[in-house]
PDB file of C-alpha atoms in Angstrom:
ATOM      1  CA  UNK A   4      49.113  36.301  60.155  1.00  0.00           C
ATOM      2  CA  UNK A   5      45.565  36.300  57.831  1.00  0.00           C
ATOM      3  CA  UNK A   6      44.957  33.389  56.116  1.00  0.00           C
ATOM      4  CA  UNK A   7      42.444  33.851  52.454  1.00  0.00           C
ATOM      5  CA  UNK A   8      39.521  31.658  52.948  1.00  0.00           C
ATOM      6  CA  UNK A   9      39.508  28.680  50.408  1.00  0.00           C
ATOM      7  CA  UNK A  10      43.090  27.970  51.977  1.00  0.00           C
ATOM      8  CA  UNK A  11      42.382  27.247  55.297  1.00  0.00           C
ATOM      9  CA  UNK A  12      41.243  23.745  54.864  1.00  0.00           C
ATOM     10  CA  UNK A  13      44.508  23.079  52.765  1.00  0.00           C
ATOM     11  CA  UNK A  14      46.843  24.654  55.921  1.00  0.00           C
ATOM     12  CA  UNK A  15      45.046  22.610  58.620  1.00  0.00           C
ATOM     13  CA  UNK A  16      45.445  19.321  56.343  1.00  0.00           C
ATOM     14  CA  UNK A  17      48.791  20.347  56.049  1.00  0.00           C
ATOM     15  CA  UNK A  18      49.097  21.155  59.693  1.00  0.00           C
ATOM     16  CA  UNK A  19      47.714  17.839  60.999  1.00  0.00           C
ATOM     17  CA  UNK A  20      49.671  15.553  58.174  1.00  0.00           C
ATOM     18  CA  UNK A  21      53.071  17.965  60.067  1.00  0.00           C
ATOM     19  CA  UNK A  22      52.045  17.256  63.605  1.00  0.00           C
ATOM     20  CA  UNK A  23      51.836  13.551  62.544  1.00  0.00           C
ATOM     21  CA  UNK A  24      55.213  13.421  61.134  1.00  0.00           C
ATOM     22  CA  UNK A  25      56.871  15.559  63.939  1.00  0.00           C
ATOM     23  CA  UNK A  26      55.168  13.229  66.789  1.00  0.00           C
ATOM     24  CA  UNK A  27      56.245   9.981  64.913  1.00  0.00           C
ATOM     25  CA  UNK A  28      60.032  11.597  63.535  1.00  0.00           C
ATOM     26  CA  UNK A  29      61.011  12.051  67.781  1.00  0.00           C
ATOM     27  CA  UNK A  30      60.850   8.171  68.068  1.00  0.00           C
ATOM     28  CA  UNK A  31      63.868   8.162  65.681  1.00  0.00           C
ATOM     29  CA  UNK A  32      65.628  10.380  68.646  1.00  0.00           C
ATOM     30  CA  UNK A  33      64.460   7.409  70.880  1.00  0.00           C
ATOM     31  CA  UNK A  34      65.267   4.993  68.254  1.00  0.00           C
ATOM     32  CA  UNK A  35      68.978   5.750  67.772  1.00  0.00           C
ATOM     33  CA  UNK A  36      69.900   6.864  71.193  1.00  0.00           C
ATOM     34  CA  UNK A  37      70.079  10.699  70.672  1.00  0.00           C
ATOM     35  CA  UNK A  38      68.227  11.213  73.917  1.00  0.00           C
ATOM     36  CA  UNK A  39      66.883  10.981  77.331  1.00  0.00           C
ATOM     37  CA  UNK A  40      63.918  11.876  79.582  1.00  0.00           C
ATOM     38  CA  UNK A  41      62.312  14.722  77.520  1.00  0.00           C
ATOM     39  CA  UNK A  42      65.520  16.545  76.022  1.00  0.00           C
ATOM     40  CA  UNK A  43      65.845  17.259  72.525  1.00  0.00           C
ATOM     41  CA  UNK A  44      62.900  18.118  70.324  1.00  0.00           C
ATOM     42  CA  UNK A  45      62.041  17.812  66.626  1.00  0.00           C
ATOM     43  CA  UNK A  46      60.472  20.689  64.701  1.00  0.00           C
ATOM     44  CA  UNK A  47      58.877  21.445  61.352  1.00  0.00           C
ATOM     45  CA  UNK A  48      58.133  24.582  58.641  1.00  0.00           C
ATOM     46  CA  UNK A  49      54.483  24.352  57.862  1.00  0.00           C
ATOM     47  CA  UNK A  50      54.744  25.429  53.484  1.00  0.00           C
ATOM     48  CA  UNK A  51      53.903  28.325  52.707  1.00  0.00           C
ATOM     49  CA  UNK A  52      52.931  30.189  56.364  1.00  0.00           C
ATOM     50  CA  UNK A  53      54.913  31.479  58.387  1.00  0.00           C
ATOM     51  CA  UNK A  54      54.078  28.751  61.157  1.00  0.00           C
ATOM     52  CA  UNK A  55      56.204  26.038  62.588  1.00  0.00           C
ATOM     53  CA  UNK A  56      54.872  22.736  64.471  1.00  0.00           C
ATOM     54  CA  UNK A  57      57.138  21.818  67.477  1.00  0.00           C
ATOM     55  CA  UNK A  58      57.252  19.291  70.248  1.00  0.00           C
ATOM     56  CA  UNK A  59      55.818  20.416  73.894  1.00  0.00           C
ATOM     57  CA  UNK A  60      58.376  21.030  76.686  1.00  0.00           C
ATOM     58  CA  UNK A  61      58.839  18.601  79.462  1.00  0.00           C
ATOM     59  CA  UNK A  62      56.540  16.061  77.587  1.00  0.00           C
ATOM     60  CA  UNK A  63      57.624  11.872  77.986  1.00  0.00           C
ATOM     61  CA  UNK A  64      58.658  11.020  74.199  1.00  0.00           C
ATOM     62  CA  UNK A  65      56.667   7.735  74.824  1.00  0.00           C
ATOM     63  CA  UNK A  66      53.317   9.965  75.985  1.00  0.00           C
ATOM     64  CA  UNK A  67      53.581  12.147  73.060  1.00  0.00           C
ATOM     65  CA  UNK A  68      50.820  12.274  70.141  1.00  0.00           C
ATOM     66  CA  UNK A  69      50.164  14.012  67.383  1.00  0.00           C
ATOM     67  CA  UNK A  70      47.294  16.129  69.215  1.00  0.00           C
ATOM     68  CA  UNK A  71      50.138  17.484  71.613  1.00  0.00           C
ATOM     69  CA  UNK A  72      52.267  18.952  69.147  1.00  0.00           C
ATOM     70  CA  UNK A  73      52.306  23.081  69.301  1.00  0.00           C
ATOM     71  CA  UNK A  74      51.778  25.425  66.133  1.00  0.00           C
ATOM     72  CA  UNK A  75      53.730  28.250  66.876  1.00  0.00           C
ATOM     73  CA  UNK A  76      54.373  31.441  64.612  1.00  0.00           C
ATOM     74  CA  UNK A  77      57.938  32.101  63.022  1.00  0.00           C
ATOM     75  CA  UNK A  78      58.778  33.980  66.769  1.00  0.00           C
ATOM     76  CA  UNK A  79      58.195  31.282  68.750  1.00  0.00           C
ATOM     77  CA  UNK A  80      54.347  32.103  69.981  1.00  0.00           C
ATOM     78  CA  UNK A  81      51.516  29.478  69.895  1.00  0.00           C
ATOM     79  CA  UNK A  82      48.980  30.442  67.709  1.00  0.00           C
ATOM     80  CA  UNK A  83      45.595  30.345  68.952  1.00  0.00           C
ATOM     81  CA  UNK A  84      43.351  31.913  66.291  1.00  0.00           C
ATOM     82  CA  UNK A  85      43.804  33.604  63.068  1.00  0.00           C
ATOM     83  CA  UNK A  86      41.849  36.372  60.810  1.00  0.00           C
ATOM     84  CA  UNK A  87      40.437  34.834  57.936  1.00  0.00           C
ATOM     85  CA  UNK A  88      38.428  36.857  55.781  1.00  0.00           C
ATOM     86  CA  UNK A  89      35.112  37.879  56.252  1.00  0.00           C
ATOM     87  CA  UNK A  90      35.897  38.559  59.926  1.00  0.00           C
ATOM     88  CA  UNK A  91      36.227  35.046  60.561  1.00  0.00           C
ATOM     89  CA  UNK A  92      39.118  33.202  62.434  1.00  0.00           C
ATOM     90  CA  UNK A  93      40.953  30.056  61.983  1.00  0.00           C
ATOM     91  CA  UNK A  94      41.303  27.696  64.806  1.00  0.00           C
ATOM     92  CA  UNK A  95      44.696  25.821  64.972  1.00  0.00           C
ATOM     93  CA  UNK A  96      43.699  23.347  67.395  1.00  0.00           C
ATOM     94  CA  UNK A  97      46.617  23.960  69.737  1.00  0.00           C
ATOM     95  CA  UNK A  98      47.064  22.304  73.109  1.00  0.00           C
ATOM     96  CA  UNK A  99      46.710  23.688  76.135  1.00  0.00           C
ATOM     97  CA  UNK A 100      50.586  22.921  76.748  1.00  0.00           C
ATOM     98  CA  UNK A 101      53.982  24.944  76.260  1.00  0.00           C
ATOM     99  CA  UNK A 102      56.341  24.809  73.328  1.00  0.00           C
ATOM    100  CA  UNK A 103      59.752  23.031  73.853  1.00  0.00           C
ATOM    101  CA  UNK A 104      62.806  25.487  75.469  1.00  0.00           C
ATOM    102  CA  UNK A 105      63.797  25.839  72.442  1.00  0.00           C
ATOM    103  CA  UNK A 106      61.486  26.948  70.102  1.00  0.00           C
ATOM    104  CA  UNK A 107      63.005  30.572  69.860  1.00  0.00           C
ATOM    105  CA  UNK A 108      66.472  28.860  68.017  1.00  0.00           C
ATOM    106  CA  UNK A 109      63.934  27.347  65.972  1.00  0.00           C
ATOM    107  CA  UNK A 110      62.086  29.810  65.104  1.00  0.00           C
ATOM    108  CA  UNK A 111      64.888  32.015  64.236  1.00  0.00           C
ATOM    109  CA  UNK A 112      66.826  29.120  62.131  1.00  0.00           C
ATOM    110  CA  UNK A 113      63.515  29.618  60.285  1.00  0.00           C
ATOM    111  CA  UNK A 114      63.138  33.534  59.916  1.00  0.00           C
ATOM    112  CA  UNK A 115      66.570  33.632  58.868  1.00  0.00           C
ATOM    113  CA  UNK A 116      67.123  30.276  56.444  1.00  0.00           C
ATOM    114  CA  UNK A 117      64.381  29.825  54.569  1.00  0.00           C
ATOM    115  CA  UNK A 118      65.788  27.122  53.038  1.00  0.00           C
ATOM    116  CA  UNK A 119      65.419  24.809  55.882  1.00  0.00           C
ATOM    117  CA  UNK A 120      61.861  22.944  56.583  1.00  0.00           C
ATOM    118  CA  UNK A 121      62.974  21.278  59.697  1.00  0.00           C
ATOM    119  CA  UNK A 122      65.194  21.638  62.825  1.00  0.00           C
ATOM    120  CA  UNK A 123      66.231  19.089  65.400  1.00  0.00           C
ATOM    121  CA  UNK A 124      68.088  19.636  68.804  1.00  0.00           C
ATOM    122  CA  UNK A 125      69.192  16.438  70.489  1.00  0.00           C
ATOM    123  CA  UNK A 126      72.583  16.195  73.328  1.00  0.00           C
ATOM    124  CA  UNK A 127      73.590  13.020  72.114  1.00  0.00           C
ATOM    125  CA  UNK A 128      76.572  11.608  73.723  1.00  0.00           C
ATOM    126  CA  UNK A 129      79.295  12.261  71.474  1.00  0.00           C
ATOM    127  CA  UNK A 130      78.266  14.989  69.744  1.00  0.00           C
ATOM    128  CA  UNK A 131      77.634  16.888  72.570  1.00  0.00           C
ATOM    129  CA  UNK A 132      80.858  15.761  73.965  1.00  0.00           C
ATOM    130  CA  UNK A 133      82.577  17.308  71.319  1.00  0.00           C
ATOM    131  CA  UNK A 134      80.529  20.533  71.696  1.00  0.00           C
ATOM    132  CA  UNK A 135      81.912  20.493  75.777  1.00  0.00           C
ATOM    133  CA  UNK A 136      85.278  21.178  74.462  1.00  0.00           C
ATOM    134  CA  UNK A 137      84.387  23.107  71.735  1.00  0.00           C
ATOM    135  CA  UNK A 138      85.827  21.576  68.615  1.00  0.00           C
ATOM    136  CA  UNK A 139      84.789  20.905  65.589  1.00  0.00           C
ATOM    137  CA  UNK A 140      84.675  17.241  64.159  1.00  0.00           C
ATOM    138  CA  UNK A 141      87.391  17.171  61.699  1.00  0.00           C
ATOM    139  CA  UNK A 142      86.400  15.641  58.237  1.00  0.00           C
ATOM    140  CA  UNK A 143      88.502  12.665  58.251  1.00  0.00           C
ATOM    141  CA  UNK A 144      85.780   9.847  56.965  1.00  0.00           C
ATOM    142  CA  UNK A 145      84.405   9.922  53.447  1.00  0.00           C
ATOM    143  CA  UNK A 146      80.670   9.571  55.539  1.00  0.00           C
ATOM    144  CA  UNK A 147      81.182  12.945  56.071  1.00  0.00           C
ATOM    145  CA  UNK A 148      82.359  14.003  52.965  1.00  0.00           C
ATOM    146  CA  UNK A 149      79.177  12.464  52.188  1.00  0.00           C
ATOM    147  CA  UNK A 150      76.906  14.298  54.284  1.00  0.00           C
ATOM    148  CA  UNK A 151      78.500  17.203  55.719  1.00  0.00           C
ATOM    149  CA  UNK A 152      80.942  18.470  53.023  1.00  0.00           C
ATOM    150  CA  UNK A 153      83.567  18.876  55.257  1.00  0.00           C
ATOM    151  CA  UNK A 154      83.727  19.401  59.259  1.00  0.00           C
ATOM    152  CA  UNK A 155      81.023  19.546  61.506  1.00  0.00           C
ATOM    153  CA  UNK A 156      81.370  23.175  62.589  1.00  0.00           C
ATOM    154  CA  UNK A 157      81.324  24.706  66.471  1.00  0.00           C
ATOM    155  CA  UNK A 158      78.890  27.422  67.314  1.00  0.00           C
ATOM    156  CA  UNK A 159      79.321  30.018  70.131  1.00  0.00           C
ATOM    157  CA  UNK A 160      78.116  29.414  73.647  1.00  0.00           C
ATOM    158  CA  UNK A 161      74.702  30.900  74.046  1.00  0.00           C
ATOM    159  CA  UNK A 162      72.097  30.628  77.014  1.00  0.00           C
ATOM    160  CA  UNK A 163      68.560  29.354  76.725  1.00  0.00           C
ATOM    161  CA  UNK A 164      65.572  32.334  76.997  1.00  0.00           C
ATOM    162  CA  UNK A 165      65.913  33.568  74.115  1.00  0.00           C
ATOM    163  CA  UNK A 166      66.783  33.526  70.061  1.00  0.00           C
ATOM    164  CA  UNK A 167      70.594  33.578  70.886  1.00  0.00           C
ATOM    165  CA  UNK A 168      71.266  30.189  70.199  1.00  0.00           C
ATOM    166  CA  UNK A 169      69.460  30.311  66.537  1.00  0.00           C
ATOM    167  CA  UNK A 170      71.750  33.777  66.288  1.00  0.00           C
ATOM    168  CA  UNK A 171      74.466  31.486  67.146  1.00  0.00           C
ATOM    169  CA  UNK A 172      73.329  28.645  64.423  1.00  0.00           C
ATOM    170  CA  UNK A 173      72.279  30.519  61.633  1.00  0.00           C
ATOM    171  CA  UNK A 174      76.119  32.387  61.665  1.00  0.00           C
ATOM    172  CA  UNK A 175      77.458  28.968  61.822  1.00  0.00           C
ATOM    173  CA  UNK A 176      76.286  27.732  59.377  1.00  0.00           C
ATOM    174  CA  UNK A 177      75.276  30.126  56.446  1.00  0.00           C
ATOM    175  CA  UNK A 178      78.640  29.910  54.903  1.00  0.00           C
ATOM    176  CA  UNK A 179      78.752  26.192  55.548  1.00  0.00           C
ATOM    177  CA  UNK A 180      77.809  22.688  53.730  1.00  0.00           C
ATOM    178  CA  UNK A 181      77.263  21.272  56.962  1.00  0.00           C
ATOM    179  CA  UNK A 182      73.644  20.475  58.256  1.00  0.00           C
ATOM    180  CA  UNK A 183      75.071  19.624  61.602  1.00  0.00           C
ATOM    181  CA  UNK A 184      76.956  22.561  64.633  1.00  0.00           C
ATOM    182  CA  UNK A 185      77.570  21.978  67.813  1.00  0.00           C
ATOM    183  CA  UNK A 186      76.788  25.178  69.769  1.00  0.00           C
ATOM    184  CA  UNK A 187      79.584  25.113  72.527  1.00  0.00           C
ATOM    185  CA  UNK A 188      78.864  23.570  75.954  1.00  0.00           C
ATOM    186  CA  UNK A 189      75.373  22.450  74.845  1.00  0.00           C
ATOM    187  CA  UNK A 190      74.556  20.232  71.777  1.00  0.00           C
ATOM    188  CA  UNK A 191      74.141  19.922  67.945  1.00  0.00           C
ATOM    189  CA  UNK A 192      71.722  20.732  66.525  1.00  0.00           C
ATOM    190  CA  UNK A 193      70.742  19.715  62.681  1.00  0.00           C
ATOM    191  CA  UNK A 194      68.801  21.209  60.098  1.00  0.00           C
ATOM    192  CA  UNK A 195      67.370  20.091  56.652  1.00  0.00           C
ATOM    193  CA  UNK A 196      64.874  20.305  53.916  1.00  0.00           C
ATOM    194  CA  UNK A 197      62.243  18.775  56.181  1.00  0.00           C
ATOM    195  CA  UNK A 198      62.161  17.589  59.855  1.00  0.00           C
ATOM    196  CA  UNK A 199      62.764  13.948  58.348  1.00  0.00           C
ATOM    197  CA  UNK A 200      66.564  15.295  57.136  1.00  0.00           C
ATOM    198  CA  UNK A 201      67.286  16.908  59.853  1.00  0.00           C
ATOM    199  CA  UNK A 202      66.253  13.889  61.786  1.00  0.00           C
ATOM    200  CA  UNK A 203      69.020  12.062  59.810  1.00  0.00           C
ATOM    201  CA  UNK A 204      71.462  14.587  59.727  1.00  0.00           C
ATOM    202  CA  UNK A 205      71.541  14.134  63.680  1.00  0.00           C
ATOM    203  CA  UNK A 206      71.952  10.329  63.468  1.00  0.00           C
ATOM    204  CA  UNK A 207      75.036  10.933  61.251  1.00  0.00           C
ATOM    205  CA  UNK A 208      76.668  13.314  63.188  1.00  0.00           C
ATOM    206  CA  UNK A 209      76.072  11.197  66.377  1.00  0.00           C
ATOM    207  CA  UNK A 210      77.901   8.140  64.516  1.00  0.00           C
ATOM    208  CA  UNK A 211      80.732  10.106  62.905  1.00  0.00           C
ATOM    209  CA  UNK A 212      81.490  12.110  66.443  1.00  0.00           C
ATOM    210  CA  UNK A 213      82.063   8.554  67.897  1.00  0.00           C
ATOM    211  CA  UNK A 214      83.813   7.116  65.370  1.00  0.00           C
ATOM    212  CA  UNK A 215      86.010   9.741  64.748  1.00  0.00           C
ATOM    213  CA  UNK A 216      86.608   9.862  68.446  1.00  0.00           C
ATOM    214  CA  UNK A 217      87.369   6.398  68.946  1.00  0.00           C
ATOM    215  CA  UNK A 218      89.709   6.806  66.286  1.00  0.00           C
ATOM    216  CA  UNK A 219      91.549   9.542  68.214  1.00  0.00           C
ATOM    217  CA  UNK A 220      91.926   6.773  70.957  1.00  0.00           C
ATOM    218  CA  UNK A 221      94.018   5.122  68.570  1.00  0.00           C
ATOM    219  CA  UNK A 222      95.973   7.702  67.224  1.00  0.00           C
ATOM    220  CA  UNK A 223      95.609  10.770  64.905  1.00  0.00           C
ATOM    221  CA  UNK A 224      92.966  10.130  61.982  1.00  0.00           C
ATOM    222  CA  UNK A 225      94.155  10.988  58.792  1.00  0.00           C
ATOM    223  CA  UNK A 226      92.662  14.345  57.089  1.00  0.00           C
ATOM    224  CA  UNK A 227      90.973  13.881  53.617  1.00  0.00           C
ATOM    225  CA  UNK A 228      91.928  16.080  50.750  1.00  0.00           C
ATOM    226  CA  UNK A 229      89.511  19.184  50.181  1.00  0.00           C
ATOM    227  CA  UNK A 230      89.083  18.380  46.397  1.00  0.00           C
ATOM    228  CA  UNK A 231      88.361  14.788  47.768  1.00  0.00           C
ATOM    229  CA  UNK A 232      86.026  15.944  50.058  1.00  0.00           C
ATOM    230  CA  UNK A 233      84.394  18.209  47.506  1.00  0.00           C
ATOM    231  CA  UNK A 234      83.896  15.404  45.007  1.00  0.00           C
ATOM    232  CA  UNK A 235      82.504  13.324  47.483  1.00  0.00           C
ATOM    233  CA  UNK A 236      79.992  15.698  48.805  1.00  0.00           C
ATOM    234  CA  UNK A 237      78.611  16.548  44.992  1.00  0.00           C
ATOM    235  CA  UNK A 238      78.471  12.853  44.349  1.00  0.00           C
ATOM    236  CA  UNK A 239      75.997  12.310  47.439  1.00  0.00           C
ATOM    237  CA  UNK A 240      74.102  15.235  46.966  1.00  0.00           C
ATOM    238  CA  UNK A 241      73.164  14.631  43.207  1.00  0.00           C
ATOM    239  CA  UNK A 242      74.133  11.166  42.043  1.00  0.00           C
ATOM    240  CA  UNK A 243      73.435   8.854  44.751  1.00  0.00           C
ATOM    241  CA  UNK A 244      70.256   6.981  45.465  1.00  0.00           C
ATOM    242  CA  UNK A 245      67.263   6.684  43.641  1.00  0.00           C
TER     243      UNK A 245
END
């Protein structure tokens, strides 16, 4: 990647404002539950580059800083310096550390949607209990009318090494509403306009995977209507909030 001069001050503002907000947006994991030891990982488009900002594998979430989070490129390598011109080269700052495990279904989620500014990848209890057997989370509470416009989809099984798991998300979910899949025998992972959205859309589809579940305990939840579900989902999507 070359970078004009006169725009590399802007990218590494940009770059340390990201790391910030990535480093401080995995204590929400923490926060809410949606973890343990050093799984899951939080990740973040930098504008207008074709870099990324992810956590580093293996790293305590309670050790981590903003210093520690790894720049990558849009395949999953950490940058280490880049042409500018004039022969020059821009230095990233990156850590001497490794990018998470999964950084190459990031990095593909980003190649391939460029819609989506952030990525998170959490095995939260529920969710990922769903994703064990392999079904999707039914639509049966007007939260996820809300949010997901319908079910929370199943993706295919897919090892970690390489970008088969984003292969696996990005078919999921390019025909769907839903920010949310859980890719079978593994986890959900969420996406969203930034890493902050994506950071909620794995809250939600934590709390709706229990509560639909407990409510399977109980009996057989009752589906919602598609035009119901439709209505809601274009209500929270353009009318509500501020």
């Amino acid at each position: 990647m070359s970078v004009r001069q006169g725009t590399e001050a802007a990218i590494l503002e940009t770059i340390a404002r990201i790391r910030e907000d990535v480093c401080a947006l995995h204590a929400e994991l923490t926060r809410y539950e949606l973890v343990v030891w050093t799984a899951g990982n939080v990740s973040a488009r930098v504008p207008g580059t074709d870099l990324m900002v992810i956590k580093p594998s293996g790293v305590s979430y309670q050790d981590l800083t903003p210093e520690q989070m790894v720049v990558t490129d849009l395949h999953g390598t950490p940058v280490r310096g880049t042409n500018v011109g004039g022969g020059g080269t821009v230095d990233w700052g990156n850590p001497p550390l490794s990018p998470s495990s999964d950084t190459a279904a990031h990095a593909y989620v980003y190649r391939h949607m460029p819609e989506v500014g952030g990525v998170v990848h959490t095995h939260s209890t529920y969710a990922t209990a769903w994703a064990a057997r392999g079904e999707a989370i039914p639509c049966v509470l007007t939260m996820m009318g809300d949010e997901f416009g319908g079910s929370i989809p199943v993706g295919p099984f897919a090892l970690i090494g390489d970008d088969s798991i984003g292969h696996g998300i990005v078919e999921t979910l390019k025909n769907s509403n839903s920010p949310a899949v859980l890719m079978q025998n593994h986890g959900p992972f969420t996406i969203g306009k930034d890493a902050r959205s994506a950071v909620k859309a794995a809250v939600m589809c934590e709390e709706v995977a229990r509560t639909v579940h407990i409510s399977r305990q109980l009996g057989e939840p009752l589906p919602i209507d598609e035009r119901d579900i439709d209505s809601l989902y274009a209500r929270y999507q353009n009318v509500y909030g501020q």
